[in-house]
PDB file of C-alpha atoms in Angstrom:
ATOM      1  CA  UNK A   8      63.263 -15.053-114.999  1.00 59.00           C
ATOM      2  CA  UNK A   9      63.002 -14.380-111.388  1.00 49.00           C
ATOM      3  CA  UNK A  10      66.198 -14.789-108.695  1.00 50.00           C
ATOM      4  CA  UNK A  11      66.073 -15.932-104.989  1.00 43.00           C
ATOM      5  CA  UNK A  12      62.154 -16.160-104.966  1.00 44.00           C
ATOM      6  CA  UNK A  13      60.206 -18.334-102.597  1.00 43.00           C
ATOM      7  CA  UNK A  14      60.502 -20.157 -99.189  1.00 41.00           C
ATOM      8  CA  UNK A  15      63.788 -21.280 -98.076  1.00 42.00           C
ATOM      9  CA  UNK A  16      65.195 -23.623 -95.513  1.00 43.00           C
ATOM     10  CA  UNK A  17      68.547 -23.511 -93.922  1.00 40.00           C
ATOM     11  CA  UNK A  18      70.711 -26.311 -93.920  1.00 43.00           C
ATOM     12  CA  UNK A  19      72.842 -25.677 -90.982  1.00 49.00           C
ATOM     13  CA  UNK A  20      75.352 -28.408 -91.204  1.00 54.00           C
ATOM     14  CA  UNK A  21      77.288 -26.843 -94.309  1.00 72.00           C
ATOM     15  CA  UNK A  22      78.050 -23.009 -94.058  1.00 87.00           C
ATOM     16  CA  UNK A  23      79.463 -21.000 -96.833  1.00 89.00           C
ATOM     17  CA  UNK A  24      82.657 -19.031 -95.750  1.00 91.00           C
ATOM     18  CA  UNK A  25      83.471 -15.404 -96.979  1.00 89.00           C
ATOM     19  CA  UNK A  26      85.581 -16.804 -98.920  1.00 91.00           C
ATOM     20  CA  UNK A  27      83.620 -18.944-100.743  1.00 91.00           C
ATOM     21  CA  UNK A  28      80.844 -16.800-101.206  1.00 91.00           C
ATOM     22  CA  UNK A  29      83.115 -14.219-102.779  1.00 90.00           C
ATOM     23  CA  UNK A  30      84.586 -16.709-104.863  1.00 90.00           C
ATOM     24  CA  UNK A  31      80.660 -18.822-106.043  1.00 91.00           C
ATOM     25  CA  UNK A  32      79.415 -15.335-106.186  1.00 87.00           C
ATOM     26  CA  UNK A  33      82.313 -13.925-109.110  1.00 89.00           C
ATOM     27  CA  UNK A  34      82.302 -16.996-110.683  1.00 89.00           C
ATOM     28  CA  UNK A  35      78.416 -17.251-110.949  1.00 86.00           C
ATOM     29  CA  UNK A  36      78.904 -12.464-112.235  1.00 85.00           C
ATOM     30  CA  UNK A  37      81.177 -14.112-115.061  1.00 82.00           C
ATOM     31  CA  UNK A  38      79.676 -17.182-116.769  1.00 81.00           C
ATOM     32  CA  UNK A  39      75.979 -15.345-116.794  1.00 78.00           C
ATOM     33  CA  UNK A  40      76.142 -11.486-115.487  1.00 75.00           C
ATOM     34  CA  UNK A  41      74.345 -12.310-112.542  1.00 78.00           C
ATOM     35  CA  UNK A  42      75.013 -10.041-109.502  1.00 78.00           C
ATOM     36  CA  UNK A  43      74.462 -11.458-106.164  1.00 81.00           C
ATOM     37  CA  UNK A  44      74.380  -8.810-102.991  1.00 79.00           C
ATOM     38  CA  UNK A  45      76.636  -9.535 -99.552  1.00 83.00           C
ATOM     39  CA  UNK A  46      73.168  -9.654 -98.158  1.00 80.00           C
ATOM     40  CA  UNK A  47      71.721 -12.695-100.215  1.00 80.00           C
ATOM     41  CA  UNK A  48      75.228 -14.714 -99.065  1.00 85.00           C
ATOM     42  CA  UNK A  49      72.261 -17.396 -96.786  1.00 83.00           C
ATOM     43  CA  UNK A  50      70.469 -18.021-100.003  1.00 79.00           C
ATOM     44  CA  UNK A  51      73.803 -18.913-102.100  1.00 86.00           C
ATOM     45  CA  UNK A  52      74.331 -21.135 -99.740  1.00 87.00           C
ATOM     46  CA  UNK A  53      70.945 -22.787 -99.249  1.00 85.00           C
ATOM     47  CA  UNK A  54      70.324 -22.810-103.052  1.00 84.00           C
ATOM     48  CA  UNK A  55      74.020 -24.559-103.462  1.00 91.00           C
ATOM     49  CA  UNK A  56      73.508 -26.994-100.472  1.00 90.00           C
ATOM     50  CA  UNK A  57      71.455 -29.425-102.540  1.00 88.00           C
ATOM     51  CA  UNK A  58      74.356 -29.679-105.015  1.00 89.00           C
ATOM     52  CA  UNK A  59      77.007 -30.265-102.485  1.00 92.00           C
ATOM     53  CA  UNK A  60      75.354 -32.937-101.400  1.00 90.00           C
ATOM     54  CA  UNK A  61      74.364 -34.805-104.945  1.00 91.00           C
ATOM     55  CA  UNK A  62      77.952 -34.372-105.696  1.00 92.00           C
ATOM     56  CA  UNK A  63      78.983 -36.000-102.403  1.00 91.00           C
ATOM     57  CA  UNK A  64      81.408 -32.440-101.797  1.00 92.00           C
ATOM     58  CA  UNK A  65      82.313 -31.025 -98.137  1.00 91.00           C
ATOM     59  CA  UNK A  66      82.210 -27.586 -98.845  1.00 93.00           C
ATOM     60  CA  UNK A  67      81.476 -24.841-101.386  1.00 92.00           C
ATOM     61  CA  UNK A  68      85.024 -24.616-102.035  1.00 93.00           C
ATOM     62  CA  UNK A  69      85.081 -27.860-103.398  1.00 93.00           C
ATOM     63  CA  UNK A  70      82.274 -27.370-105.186  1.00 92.00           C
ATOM     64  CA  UNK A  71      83.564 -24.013-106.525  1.00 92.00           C
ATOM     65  CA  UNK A  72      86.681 -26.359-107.682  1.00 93.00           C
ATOM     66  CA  UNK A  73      84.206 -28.624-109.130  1.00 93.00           C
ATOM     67  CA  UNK A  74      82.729 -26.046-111.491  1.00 92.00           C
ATOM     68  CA  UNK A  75      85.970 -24.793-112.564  1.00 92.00           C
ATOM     69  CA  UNK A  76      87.957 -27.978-113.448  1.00 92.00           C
ATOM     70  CA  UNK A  77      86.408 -30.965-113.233  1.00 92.00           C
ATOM     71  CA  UNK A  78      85.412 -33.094-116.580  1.00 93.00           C
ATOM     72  CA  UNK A  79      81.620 -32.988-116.623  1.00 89.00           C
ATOM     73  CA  UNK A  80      81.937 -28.742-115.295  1.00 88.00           C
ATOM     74  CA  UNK A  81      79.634 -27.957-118.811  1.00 87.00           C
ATOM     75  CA  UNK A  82      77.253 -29.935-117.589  1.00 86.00           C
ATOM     76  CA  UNK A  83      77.197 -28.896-113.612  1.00 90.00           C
ATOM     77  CA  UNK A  84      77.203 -25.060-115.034  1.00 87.00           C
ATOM     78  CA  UNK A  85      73.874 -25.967-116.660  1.00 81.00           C
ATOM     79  CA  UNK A  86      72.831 -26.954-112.928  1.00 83.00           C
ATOM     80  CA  UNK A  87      74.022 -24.342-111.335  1.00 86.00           C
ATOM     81  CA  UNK A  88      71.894 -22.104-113.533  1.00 81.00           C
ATOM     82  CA  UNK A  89      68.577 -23.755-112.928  1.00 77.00           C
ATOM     83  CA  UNK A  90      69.364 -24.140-108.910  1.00 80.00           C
ATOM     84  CA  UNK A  91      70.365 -19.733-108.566  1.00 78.00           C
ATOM     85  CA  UNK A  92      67.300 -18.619-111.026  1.00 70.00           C
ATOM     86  CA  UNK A  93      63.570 -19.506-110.275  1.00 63.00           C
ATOM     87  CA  UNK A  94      60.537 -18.875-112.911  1.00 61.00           C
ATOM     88  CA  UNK A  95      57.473 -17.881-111.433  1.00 65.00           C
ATOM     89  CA  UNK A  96      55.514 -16.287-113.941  1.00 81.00           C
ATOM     90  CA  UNK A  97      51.961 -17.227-115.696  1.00 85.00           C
ATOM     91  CA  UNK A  98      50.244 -16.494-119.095  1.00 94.00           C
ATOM     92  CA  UNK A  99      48.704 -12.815-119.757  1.00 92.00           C
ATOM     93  CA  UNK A 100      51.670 -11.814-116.955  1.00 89.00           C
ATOM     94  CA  UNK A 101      50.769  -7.765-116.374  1.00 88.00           C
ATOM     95  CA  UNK A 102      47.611  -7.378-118.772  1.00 90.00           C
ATOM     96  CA  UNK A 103      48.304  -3.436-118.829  1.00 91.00           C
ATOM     97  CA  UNK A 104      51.665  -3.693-120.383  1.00 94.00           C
ATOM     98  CA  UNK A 105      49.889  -6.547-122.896  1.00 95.00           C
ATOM     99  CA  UNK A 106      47.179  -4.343-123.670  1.00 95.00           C
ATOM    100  CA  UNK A 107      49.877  -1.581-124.803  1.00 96.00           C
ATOM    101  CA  UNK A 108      51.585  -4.380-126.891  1.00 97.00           C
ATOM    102  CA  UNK A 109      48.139  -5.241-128.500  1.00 97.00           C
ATOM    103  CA  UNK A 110      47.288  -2.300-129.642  1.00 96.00           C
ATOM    104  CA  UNK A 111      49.862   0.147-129.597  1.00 97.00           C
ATOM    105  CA  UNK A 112      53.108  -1.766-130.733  1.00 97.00           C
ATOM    106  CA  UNK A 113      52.031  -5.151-132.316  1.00 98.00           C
ATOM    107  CA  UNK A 114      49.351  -3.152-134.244  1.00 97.00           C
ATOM    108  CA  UNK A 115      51.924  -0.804-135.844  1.00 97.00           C
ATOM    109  CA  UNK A 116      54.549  -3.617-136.651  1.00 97.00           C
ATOM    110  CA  UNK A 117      51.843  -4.760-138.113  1.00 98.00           C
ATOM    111  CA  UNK A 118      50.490  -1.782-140.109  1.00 97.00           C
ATOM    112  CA  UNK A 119      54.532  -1.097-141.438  1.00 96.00           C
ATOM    113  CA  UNK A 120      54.778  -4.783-142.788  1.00 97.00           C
ATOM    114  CA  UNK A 121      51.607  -4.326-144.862  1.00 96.00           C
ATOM    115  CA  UNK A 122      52.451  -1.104-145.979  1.00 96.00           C
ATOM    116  CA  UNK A 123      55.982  -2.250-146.884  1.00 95.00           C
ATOM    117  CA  UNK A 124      53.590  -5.064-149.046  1.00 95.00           C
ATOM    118  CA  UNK A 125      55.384  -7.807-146.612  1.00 95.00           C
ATOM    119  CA  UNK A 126      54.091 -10.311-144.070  1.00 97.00           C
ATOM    120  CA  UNK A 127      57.059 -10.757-142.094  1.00 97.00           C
ATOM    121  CA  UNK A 128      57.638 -10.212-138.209  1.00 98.00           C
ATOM    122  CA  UNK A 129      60.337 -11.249-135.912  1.00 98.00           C
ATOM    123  CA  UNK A 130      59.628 -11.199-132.141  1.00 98.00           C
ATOM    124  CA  UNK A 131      62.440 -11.892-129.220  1.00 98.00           C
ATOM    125  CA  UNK A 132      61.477 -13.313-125.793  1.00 97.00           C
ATOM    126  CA  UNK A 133      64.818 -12.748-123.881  1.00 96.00           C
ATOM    127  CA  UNK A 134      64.254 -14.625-120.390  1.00 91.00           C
ATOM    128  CA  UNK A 135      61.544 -16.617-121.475  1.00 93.00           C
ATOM    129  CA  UNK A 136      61.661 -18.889-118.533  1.00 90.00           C
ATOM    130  CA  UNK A 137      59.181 -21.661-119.078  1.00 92.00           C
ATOM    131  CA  UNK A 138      57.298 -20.482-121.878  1.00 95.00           C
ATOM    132  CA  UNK A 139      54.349 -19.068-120.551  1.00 95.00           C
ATOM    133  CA  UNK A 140      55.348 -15.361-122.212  1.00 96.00           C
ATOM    134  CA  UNK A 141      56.199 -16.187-125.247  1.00 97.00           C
ATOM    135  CA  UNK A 142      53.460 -18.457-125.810  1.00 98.00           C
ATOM    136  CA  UNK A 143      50.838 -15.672-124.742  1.00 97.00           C
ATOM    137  CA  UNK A 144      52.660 -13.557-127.841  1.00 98.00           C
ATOM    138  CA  UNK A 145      52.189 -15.956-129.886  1.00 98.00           C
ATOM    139  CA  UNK A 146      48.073 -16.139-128.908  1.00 98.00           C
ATOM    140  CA  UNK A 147      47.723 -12.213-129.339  1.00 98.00           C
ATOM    141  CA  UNK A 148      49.084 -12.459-132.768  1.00 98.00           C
ATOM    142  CA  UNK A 149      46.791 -15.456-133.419  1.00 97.00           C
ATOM    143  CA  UNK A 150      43.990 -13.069-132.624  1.00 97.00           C
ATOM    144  CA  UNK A 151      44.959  -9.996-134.583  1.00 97.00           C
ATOM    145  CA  UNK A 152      45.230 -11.917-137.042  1.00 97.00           C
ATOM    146  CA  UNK A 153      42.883 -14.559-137.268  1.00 95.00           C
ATOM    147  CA  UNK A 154      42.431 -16.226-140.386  1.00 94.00           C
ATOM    148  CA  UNK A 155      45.624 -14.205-141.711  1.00 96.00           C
ATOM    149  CA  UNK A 156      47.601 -15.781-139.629  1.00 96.00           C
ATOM    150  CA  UNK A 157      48.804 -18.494-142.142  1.00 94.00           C
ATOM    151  CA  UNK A 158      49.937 -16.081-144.723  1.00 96.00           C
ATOM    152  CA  UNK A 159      52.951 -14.380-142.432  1.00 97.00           C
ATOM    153  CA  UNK A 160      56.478 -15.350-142.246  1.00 97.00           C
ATOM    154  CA  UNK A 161      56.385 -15.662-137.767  1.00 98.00           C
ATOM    155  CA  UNK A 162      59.045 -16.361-135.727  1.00 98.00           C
ATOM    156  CA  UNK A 163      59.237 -15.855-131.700  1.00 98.00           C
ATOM    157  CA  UNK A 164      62.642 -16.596-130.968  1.00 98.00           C
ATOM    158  CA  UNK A 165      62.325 -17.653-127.163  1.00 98.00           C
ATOM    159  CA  UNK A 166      65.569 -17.851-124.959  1.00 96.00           C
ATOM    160  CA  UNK A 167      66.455 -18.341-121.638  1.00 93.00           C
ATOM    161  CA  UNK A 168      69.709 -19.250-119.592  1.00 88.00           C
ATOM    162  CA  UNK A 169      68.458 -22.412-117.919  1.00 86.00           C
ATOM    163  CA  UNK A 170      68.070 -25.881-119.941  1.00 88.00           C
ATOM    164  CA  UNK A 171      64.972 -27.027-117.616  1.00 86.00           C
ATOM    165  CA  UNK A 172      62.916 -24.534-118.276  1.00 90.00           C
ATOM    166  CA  UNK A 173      63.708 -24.657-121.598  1.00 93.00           C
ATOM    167  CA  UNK A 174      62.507 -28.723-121.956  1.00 93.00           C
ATOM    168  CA  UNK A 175      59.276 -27.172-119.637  1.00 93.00           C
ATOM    169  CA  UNK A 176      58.663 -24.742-122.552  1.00 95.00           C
ATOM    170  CA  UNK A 177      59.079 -26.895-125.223  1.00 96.00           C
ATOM    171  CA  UNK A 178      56.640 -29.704-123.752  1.00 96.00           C
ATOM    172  CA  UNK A 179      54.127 -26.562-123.554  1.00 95.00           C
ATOM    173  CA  UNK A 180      51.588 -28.612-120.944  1.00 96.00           C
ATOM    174  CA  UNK A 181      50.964 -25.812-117.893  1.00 95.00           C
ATOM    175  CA  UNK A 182      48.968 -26.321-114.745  1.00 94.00           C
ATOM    176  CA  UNK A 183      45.666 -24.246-114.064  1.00 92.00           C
ATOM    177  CA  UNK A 184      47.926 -21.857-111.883  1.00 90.00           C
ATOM    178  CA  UNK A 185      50.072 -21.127-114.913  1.00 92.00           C
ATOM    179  CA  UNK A 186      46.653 -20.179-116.805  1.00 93.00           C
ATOM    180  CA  UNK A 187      45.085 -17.745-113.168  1.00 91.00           C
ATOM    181  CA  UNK A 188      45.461 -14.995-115.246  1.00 90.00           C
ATOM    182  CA  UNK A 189      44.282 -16.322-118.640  1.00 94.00           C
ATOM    183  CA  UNK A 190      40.588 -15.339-120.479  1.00 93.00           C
ATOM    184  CA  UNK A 191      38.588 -18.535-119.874  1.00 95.00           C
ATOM    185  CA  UNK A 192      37.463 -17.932-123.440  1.00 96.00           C
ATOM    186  CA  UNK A 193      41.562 -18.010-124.449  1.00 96.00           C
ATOM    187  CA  UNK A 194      41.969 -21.075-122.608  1.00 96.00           C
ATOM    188  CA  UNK A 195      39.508 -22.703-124.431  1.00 96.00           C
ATOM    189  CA  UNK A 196      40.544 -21.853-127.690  1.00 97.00           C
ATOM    190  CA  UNK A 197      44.206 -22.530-127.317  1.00 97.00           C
ATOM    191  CA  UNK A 198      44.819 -24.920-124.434  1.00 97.00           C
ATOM    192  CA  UNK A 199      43.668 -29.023-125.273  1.00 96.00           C
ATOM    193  CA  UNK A 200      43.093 -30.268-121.332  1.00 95.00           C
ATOM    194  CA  UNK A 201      45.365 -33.342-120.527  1.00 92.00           C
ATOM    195  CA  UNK A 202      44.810 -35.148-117.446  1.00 91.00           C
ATOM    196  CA  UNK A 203      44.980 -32.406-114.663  1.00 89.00           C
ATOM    197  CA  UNK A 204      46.881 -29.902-117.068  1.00 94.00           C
ATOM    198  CA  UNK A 205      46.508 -27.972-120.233  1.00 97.00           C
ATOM    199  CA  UNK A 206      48.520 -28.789-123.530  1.00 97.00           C
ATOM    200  CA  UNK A 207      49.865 -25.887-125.894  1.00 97.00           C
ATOM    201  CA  UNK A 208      47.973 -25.905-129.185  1.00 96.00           C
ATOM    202  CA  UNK A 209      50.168 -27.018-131.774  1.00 95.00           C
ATOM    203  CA  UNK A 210      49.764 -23.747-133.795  1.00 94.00           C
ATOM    204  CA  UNK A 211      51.130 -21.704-131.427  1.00 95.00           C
ATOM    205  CA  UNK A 212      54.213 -23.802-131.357  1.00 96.00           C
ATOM    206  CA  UNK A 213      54.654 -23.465-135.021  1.00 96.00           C
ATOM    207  CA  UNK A 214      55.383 -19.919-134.115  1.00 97.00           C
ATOM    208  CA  UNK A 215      57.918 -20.446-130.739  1.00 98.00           C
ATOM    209  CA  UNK A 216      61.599 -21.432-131.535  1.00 97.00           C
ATOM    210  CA  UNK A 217      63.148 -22.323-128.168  1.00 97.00           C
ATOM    211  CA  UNK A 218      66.791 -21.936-126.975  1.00 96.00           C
ATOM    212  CA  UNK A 219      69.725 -21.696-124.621  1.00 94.00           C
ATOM    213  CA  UNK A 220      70.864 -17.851-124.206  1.00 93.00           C
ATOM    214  CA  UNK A 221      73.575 -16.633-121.181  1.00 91.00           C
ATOM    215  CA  UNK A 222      72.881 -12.915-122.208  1.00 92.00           C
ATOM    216  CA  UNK A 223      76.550 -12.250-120.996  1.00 89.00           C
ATOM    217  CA  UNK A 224      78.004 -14.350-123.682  1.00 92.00           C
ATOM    218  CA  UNK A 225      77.980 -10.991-126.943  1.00 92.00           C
ATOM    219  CA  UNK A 226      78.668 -13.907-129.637  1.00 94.00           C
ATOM    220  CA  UNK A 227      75.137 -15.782-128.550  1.00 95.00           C
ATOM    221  CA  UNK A 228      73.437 -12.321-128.453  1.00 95.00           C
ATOM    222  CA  UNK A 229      75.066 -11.429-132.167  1.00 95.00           C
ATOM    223  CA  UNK A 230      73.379 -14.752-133.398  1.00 95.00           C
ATOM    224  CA  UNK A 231      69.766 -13.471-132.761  1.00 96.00           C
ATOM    225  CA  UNK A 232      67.637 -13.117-135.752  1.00 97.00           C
ATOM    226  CA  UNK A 233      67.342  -9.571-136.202  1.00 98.00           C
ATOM    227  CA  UNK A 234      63.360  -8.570-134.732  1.00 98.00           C
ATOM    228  CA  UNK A 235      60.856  -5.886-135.101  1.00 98.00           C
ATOM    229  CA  UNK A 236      59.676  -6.045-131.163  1.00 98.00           C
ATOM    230  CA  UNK A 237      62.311  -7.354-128.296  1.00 98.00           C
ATOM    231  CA  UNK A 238      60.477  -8.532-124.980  1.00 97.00           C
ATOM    232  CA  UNK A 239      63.316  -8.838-121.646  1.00 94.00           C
ATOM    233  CA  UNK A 240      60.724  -8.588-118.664  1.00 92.00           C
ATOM    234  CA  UNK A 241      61.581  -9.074-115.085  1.00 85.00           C
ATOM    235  CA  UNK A 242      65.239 -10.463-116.059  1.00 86.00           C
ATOM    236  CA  UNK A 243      67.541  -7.097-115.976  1.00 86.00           C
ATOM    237  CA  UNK A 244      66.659  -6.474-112.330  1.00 81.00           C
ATOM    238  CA  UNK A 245      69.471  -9.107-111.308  1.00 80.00           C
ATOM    239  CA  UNK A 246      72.234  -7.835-113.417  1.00 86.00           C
ATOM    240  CA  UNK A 247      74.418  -4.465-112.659  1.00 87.00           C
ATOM    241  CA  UNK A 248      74.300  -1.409-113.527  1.00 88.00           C
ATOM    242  CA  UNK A 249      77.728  -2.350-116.670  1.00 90.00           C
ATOM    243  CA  UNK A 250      75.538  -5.526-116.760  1.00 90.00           C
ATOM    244  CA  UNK A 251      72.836  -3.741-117.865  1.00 92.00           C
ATOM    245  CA  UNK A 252      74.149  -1.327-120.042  1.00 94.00           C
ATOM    246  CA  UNK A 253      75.964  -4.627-122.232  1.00 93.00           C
ATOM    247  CA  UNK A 254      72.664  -6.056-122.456  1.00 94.00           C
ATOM    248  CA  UNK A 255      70.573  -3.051-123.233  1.00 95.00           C
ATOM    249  CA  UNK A 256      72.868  -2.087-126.136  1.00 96.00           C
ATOM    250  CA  UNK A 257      72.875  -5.184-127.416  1.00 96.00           C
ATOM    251  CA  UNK A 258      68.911  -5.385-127.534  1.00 97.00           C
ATOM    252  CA  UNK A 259      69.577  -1.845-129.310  1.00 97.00           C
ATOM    253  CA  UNK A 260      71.634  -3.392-132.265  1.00 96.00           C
ATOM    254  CA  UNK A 261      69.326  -6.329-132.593  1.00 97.00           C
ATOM    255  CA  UNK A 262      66.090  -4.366-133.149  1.00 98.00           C
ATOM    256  CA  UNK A 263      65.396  -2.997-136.390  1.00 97.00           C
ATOM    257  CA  UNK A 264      65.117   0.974-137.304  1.00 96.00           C
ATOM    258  CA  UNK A 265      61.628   1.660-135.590  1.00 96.00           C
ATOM    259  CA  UNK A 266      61.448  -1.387-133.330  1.00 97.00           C
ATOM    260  CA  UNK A 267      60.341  -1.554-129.921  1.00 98.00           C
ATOM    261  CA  UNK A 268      62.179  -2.953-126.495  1.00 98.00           C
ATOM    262  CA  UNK A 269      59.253  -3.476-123.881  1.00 97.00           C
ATOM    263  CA  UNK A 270      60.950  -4.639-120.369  1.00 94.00           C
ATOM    264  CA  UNK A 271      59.279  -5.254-116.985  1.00 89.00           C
ATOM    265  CA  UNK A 272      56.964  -3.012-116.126  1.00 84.00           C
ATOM    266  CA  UNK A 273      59.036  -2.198-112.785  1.00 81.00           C
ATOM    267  CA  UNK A 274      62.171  -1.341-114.442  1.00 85.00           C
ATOM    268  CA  UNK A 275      63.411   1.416-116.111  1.00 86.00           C
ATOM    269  CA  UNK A 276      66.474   2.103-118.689  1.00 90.00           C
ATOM    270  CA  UNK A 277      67.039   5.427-117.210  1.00 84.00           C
ATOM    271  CA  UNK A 278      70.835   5.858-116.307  1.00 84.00           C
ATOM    272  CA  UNK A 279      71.341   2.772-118.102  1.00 88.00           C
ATOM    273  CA  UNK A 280      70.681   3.823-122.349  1.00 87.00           C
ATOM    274  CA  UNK A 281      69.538   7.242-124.034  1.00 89.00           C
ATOM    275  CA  UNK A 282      69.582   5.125-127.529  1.00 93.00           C
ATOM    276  CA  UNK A 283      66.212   4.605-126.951  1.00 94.00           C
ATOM    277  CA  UNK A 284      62.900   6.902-127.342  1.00 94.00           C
ATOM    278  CA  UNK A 285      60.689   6.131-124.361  1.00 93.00           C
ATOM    279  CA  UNK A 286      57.126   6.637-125.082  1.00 95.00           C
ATOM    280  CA  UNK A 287      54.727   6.377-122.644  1.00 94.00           C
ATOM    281  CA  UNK A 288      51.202   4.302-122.567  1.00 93.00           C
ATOM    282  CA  UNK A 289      48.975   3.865-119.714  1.00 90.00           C
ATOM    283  CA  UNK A 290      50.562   1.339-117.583  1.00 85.00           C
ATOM    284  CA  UNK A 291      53.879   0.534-119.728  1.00 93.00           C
ATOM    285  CA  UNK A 292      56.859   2.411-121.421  1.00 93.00           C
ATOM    286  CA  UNK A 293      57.934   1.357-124.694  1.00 96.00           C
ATOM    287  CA  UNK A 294      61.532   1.807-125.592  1.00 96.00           C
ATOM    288  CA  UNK A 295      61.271   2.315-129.475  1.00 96.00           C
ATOM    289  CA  UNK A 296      64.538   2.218-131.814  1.00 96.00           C
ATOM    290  CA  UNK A 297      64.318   5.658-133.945  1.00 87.00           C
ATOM    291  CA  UNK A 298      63.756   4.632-137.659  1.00 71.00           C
TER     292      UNK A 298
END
């Protein structure tokens, strides 16, 4: 999940008062932990402008009213989620953190089950946006374990705050850009080529449960399947610093004794958790629950 990214254009015929920013920008901190900077006031208004006008509302105070009390609020929250958070992201998104996956952490999740005589792995995309990282998961297990693959309980439990990306994910069909970082070789193997874009194949779906997840909402965060390996890349950059520490601990309890938290490769947990052991790879840190 990425915030505020891309061009923008200025509507100038409906500014957003102090006021109102103060009051979009709390509201927006309590239903999803997202923290929006004085200095990003333009883009609250130029992301919010759109709304205003679909809703046929005179200013964001209205709007702000709107959210609040009016009768179809659930469904405008849902809005306002997709509007303030953008997705860019592609498949095989930072190969040096993948590679550390592949072979350090996936590998030994891997080598415990079998030793433990079980086939059973549990894998949590938290901020999965439109699919494209949980999906490439899902084809690095298919090739470490091949024809095994059928025999082992899977589950990628992929989440993400905003109910559009969500139906994107689930539909699984991705333009070429999506796949500019993909193998051509893994493209042909699991992509079938639809008209001008490329269609999921169905056995990596089998493995990819999709959802709805505010990660500020602890009950939703409690339901989680319990999981050997916890994936939250490029999504804990937008919250603060108590923000942070809510959702790292709560990655902490989810993981199983020995499991790993791997987070974008640009953040850091430090002054945020000591639960965690870091250990550090070439080009990633894994944050590994102590067994």
């Amino acid at each position: 999940m990425s915030l505020f990214s891309g061009a923008v254009t200025l509507r100038k015929n409906v500014g957003i008062s102090d006021e109102e920013f103060v009051q979009l920008r709390d509201f927006i901190y309590q239903q999803c932990g997202i923290f929006i900077a004085e200095n990003r006031k333009y883009l609250v208004e130029n992301r919010l402008s759109g709304r205003l006008k679909d809703l046929n509302l005179k200013t964001y105070g209205e709007y702000y009213h709107y959210l609040r009390y009016d009768a179809n609020r659930r469904q405008e929250l849902n809005r306002l989620f997709e509007v303030m958070t953008t997705n860019e992201t592609s498949f095989f998104r930072n190969p040096p953190q993948l590679e550390v996956f592949r072979k350090v952490v996936l590998k030994r999740a891997l080598d415990e089950q079998r030793k433990k005589g079980r086939k059973f792995l549990r894998i949590w995309s938290a901020g999965c946006s439109t699919g494209e990282e949980p999906y490439t998961i899902a084809i690095i297990l298919s090739e470490a374990l091949g024809s095994e693959l059928s025999l082992w309980d899977i589950k990628i439990t992929a989440n993400d705050l905003s109910e559009a990306v969500l139906a994107s994910a689930r539909n699984g069909v991705y333009s070429e850009y999506s796949l500019r970082t993909t193998p051509k070789d893994i493209v042909a193997r699991y992509f079938i080529k639809q008209g001008m874009g490329y269609r999921v194949d169905p056995k990596l779906k089998r493995l990819v449960s999709f959802g709805q997840i505010n990660l500020n909402d602890k009950l939703q965060l409690r339901r989680v399947e319990r999981s050997h390996i916890v994936f939250c890349r490029n999504v804990i950059i937008y919250f603060d610093d108590e923000m942070k520490k809510n959702v790292i601990s709560a990655f902490y309890d989810n993981l199983l004794p020995g499991g790993d938290l791997i987070i974008g490769h640009s953040e850091s947990l430090h002054n945020i958790s000591r639960t965690f052991k870091p250990e550090h790879h070439p080009g990633a840190i894994v944050y590994r629950k102590q067994g």
